[in-house]
PDB file of C-alpha atoms and ligand atoms in Angstrom:
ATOM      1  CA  UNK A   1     -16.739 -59.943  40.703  1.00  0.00           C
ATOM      2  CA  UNK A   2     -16.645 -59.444  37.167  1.00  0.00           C
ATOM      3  CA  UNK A   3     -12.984 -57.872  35.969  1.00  0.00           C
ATOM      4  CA  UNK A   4     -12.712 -56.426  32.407  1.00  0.00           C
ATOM      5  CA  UNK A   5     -10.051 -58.180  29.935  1.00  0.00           C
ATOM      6  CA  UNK A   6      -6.785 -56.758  30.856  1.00  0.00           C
ATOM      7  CA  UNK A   7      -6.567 -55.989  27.388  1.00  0.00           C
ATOM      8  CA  UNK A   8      -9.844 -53.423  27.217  1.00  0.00           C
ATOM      9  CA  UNK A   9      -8.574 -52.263  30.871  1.00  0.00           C
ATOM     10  CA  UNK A  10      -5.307 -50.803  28.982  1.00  0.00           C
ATOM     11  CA  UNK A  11      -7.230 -49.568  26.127  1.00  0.00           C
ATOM     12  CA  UNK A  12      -9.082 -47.667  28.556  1.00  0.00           C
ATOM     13  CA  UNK A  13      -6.444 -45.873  30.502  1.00  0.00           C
ATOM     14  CA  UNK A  14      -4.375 -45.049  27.628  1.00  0.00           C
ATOM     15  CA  UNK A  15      -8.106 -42.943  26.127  1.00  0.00           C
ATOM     16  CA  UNK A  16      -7.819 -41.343  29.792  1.00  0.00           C
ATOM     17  CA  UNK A  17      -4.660 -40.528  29.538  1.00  0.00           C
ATOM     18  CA  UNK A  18      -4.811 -38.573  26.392  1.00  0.00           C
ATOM     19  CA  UNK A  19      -7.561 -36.702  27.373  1.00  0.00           C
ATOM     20  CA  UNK A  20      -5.755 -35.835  30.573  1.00  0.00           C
ATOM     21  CA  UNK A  21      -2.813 -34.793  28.353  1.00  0.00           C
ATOM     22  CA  UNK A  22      -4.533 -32.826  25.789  1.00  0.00           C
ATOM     23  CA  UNK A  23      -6.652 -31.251  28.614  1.00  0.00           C
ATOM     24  CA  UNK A  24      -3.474 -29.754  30.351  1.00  0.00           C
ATOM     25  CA  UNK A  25      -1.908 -28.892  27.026  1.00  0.00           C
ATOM     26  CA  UNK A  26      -4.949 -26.248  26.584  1.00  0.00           C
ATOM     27  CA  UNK A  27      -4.733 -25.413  29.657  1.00  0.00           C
ATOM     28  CA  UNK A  28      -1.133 -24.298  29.358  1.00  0.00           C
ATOM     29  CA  UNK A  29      -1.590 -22.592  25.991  1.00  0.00           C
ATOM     30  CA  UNK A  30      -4.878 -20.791  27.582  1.00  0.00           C
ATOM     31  CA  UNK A  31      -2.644 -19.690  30.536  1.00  0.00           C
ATOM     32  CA  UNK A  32       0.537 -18.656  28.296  1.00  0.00           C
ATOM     33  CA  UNK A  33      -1.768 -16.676  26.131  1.00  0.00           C
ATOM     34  CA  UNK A  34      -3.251 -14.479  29.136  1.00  0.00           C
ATOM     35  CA  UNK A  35       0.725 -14.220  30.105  1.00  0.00           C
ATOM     36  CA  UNK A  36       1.300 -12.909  26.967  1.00  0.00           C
ATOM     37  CA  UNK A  37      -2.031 -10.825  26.300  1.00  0.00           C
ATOM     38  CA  UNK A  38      -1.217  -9.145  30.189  1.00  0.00           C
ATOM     39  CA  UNK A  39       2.510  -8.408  29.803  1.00  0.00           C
ATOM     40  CA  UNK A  40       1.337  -5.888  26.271  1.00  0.00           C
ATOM     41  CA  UNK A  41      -1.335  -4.886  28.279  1.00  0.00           C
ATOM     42  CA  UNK A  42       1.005  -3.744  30.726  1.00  0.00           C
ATOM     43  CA  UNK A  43       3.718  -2.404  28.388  1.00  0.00           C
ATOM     44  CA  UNK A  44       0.611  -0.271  26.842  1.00  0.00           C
ATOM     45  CA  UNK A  45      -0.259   1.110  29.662  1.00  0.00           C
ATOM     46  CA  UNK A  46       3.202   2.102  30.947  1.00  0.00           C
ATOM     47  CA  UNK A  47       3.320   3.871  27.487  1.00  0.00           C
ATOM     48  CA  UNK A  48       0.390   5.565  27.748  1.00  0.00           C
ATOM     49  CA  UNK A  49       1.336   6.919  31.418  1.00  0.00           C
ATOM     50  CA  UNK A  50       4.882   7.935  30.111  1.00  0.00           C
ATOM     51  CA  UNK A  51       3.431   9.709  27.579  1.00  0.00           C
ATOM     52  CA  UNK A  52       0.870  11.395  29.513  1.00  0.00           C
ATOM     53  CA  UNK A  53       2.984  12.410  32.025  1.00  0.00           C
ATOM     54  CA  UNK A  54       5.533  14.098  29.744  1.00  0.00           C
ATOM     55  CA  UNK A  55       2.484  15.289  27.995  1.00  0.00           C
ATOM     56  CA  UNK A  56      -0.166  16.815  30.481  1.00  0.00           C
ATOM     57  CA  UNK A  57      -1.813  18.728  28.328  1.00  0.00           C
ATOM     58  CA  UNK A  58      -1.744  15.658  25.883  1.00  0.00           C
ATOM     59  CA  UNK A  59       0.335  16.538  23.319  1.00  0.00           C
ATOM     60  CA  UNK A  60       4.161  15.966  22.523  1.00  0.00           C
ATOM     61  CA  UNK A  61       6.922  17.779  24.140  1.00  0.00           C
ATOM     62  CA  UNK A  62       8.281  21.310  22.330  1.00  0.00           C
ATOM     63  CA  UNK A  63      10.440  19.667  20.053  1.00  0.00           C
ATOM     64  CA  UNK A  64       8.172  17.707  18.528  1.00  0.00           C
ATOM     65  CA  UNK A  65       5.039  19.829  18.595  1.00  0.00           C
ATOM     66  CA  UNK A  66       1.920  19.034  16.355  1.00  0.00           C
ATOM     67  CA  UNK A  67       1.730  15.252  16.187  1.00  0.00           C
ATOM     68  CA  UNK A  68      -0.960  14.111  17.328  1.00  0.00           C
ATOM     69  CA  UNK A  69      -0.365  10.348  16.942  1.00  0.00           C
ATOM     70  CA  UNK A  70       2.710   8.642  16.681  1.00  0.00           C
ATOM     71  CA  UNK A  71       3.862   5.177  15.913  1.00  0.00           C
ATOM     72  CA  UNK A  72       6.182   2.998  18.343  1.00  0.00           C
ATOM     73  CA  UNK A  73       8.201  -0.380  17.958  1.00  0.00           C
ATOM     74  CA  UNK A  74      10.273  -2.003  21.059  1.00  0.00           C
ATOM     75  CA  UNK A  75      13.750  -1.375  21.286  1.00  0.00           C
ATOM     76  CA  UNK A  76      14.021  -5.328  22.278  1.00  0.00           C
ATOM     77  CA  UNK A  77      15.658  -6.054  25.123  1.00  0.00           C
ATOM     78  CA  UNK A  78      15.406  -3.497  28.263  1.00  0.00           C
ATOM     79  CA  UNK A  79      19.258  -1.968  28.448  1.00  0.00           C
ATOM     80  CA  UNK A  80      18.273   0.906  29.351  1.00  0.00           C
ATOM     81  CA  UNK A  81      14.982   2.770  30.592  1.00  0.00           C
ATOM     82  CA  UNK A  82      14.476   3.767  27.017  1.00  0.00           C
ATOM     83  CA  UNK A  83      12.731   0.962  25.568  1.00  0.00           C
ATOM     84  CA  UNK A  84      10.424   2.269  22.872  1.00  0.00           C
ATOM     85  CA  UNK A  85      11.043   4.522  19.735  1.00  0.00           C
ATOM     86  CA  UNK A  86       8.598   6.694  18.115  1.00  0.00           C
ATOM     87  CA  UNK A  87       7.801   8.298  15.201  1.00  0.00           C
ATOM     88  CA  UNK A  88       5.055  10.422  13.986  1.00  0.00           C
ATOM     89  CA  UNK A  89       2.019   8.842  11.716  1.00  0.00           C
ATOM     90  CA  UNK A  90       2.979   9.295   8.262  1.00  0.00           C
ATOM     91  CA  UNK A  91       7.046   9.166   9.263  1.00  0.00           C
ATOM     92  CA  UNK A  92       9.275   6.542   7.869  1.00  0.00           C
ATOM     93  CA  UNK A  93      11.904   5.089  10.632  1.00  0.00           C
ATOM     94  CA  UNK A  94      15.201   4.673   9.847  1.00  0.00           C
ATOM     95  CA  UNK A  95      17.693   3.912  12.279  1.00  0.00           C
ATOM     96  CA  UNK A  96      17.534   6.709  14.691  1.00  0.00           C
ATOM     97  CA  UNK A  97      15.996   8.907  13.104  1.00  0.00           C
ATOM     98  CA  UNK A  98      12.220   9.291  11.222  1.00  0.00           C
ATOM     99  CA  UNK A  99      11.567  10.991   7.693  1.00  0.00           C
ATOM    100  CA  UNK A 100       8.599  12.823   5.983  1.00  0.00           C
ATOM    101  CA  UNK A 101       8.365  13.359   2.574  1.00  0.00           C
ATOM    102  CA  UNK A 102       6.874  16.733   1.923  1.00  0.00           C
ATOM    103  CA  UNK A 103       4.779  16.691  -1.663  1.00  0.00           C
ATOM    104  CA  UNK A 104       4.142  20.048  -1.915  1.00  0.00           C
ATOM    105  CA  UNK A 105       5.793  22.275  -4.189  1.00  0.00           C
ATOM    106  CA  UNK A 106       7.759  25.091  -1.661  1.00  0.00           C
ATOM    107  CA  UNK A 107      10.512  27.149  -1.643  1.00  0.00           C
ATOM    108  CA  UNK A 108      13.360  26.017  -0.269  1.00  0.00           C
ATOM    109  CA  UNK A 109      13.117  28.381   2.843  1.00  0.00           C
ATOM    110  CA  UNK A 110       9.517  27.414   2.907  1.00  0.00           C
ATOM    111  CA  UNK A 111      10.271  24.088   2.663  1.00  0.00           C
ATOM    112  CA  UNK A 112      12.658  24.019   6.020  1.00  0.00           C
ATOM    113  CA  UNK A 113      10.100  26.370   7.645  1.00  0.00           C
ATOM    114  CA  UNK A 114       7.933  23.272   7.449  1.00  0.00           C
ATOM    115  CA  UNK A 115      10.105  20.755   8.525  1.00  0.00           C
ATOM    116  CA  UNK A 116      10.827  22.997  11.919  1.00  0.00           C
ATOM    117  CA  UNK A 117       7.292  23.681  12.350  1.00  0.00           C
ATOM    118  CA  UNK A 118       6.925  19.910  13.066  1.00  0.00           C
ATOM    119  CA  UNK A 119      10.385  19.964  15.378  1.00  0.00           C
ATOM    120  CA  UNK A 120      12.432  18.417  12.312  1.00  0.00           C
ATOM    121  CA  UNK A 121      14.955  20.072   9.688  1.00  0.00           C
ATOM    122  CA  UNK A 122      15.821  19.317   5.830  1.00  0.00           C
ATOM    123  CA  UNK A 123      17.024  16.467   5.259  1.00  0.00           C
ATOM    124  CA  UNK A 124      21.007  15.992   6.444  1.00  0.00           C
ATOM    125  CA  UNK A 125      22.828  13.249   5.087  1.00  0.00           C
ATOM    126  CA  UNK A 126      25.471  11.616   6.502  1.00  0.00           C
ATOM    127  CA  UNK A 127      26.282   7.828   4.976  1.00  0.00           C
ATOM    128  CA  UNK A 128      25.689   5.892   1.887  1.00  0.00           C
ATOM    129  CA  UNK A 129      23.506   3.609   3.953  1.00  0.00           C
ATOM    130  CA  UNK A 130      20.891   6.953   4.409  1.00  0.00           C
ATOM    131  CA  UNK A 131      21.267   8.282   0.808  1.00  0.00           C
ATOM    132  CA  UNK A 132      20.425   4.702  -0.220  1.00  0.00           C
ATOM    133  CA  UNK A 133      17.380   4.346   2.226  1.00  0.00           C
ATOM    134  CA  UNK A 134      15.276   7.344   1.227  1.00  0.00           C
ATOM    135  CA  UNK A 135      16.004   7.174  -2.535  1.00  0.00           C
ATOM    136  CA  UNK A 136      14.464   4.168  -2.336  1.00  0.00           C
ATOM    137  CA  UNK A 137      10.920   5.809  -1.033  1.00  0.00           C
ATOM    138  CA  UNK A 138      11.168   8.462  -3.319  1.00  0.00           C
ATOM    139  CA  UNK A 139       9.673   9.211  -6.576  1.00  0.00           C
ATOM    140  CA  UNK A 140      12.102   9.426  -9.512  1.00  0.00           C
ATOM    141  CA  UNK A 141       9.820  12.471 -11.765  1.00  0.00           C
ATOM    142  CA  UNK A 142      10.349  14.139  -8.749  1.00  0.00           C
ATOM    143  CA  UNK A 143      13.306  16.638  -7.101  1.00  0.00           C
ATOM    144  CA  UNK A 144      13.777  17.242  -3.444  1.00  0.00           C
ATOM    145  CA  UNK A 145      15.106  20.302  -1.574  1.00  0.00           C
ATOM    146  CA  UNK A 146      17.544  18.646   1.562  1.00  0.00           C
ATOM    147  CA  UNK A 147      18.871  20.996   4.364  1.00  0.00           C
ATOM    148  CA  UNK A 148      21.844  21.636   2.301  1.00  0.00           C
ATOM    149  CA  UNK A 149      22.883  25.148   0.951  1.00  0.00           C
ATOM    150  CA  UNK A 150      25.315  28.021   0.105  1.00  0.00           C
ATOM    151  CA  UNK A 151      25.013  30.792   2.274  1.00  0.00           C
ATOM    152  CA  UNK A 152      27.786  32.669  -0.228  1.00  0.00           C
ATOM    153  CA  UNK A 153      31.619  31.653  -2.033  1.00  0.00           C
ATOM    154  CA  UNK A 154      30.699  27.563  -2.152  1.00  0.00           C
ATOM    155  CA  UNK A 155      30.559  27.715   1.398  1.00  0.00           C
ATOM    156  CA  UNK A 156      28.466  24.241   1.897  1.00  0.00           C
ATOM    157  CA  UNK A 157      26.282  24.529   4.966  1.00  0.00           C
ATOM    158  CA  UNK A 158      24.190  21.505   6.509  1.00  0.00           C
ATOM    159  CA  UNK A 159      21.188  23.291   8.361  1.00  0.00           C
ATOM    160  CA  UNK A 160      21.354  21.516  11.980  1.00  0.00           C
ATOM    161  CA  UNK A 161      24.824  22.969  11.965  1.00  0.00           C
ATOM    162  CA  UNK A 162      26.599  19.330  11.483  1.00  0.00           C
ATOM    163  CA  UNK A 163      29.903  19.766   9.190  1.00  0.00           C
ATOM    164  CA  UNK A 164      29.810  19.270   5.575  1.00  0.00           C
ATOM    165  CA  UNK A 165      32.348  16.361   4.887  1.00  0.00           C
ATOM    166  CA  UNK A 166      33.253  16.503   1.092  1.00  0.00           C
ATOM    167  CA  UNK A 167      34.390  13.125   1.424  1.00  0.00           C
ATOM    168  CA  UNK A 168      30.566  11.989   1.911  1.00  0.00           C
ATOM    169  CA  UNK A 169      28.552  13.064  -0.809  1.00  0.00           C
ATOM    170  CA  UNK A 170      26.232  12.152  -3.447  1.00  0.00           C
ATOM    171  CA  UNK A 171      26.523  14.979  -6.146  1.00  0.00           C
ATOM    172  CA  UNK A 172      25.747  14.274  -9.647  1.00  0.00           C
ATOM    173  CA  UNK A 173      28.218  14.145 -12.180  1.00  0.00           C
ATOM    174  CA  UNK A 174      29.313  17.882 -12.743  1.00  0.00           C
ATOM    175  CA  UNK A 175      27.683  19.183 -10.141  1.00  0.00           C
ATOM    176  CA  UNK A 176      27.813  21.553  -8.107  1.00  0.00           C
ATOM    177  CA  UNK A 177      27.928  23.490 -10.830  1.00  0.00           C
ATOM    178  CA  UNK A 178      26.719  27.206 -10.280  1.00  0.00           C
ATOM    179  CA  UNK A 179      27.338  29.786  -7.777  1.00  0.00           C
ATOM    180  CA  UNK A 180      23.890  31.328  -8.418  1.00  0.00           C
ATOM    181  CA  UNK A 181      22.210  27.536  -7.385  1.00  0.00           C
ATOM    182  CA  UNK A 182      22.827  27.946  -3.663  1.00  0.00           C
ATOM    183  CA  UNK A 183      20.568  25.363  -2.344  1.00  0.00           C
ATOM    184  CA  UNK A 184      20.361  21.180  -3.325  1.00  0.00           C
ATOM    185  CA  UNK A 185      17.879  19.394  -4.514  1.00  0.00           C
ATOM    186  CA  UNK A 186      17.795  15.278  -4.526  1.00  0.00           C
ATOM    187  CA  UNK A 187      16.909  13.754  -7.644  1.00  0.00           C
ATOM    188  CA  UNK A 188      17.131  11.100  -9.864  1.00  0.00           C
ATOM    189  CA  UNK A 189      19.042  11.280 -13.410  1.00  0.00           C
ATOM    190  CA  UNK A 190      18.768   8.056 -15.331  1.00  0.00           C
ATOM    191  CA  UNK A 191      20.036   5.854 -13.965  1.00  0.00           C
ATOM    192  CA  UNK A 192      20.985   7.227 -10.404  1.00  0.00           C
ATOM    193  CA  UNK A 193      19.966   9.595  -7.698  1.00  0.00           C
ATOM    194  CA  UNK A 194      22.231  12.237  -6.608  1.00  0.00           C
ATOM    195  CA  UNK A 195      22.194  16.257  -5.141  1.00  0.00           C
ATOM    196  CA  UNK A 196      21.899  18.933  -7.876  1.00  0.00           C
ATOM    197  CA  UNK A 197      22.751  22.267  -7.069  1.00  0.00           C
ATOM    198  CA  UNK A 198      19.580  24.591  -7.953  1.00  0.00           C
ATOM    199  CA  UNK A 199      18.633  28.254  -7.449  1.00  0.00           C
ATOM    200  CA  UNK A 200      16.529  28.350  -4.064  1.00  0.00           C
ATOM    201  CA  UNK A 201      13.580  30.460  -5.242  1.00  0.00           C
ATOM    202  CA  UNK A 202      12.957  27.077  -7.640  1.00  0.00           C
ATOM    203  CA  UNK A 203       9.504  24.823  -5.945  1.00  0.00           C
ATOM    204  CA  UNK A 204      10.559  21.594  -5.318  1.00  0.00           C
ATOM    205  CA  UNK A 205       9.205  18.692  -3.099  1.00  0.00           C
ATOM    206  CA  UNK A 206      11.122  17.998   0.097  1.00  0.00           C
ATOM    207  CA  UNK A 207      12.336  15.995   3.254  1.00  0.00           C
ATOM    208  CA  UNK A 208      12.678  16.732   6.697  1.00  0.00           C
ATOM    209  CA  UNK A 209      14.134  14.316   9.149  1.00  0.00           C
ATOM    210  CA  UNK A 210      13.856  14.294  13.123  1.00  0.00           C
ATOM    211  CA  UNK A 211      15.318  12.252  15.946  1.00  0.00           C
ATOM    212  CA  UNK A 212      13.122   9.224  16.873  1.00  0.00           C
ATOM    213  CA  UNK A 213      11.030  10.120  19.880  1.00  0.00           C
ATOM    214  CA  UNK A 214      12.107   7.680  22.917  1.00  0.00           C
ATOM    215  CA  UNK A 215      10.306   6.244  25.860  1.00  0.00           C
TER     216      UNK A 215
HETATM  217  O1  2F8 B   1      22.412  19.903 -16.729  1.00  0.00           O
HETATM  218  C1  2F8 B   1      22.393  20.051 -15.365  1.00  0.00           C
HETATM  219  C2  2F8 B   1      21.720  21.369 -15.010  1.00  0.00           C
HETATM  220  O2  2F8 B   1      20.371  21.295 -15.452  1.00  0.00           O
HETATM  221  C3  2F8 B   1      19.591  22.462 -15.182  1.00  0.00           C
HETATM  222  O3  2F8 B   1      20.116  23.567 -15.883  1.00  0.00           O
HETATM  223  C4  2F8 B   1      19.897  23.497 -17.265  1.00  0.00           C
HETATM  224  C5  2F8 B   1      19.594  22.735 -13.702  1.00  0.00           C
HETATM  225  N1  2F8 B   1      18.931  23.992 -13.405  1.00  0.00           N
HETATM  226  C6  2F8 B   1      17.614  24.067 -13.220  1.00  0.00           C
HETATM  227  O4  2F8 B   1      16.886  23.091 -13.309  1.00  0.00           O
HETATM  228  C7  2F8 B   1      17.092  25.400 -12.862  1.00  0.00           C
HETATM  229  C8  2F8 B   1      20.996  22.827 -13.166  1.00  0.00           C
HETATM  230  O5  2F8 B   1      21.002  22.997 -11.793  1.00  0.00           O
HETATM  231  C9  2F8 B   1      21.764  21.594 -13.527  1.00  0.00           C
HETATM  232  O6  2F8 B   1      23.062  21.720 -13.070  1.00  0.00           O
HETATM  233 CA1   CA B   2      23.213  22.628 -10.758  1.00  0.00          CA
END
């Protein structure tokens, strides 16, 4: 019988093996992939149940009525059974909350009528950290009622009710500086943003915040 060189035998084997090798390599990736692909699939669907079970009738709960399609991230890891946060298309997340910047020109009564007819409020701020954030996504020609006001005597109000700490805030230099300016306005004064106390039949631009929707 005629035996090949031991030589072209090894070549041989080590070409098979490769090809076994690169063959279960695919395979592997193919398989991990469909893992992957399932497990959204999955997490997609458990969303979509959540939310139509909380949502018969296909739309969000009371408090956050008229959004008809919001945005979610993962929470990361499961501690909880609250996994994803939401916020409405168009919102900007930040930390636990979302924000909308209004561009239409409203009274400031108007402008919180708006924010509550899409379950939010004005604007409340309550750290540096926030102040910084949404300065940064606003436009500096611009001024922007928050849900701050003076319902009479300097009496500083925030409008979910949350207490007005004087040792967190953002008022420009000499400001406030008029008893007849009873609501606040953000805006930017070369070179920095800060609140301006203005009279609230003035139109200015706006924010609301609202909680981030969980699910
Ligand atoms: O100089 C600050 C001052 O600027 C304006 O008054 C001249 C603002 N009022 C209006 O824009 C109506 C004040 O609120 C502000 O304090
Ligand atoms: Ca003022």
């Amino acid at each position: 019988m005629h035996r090949a060189p031991s030589s072209v035998f090894t070549a041989l084997s080590a070409e098979t093996g490769k090809g076994v090798y690169w063959t279960l390599r695919l395979w592997s990736v193919a398989v991990v992939s469909i893992l992957l692909l399932s497990t959204c699939f999955i997490a997609s669907c458990v969303v979509t149940y959540q939310l139509t079970m909380d949502n018969p009738n296909g739309r969000l709960s009371e408090r956050h009525t008229n959004h008809s399609s919001i945005s979610c991230w993962s929470e990361g890891i499961m501690v909880s059974d609250k996994v994803w946060s939401c916020c409405p298309m168009n919102w900007t997340p930040f930390g636990s909350n979302c924000y909308f910047i209004s561009t239409d020109l409203t009274f400031w009564n108007e402008s919180e009528e708006n924010c509550s007819s899409m379950g939010a409020h004005l604007l409340v701020i309550h750290s540096p950290e926030e102040q910084n954030f949404i300065t940064r996504i606003l436009a500096t020609r611009a001024g922007y009622f928050i849900g701050l006001r003076d319902p009479g005597h300097r009496q500083w109000r925030w409008v979910d009710g949350t207490p007005y700490n004087a040792n967190v805030t953002f008022w420009h230099k000499d400001e406030p500086n008029n008893e007849e300016e009873q609501c606040v306005t953000l805006v930017y004064w070369t070179p920095v943003w800060g609140w301006n106390d203005l009279p609230c039949s003035y139109k200015q631009k706006s924010v609301c915040k609202m909680k981030k929707i969980y699910f």
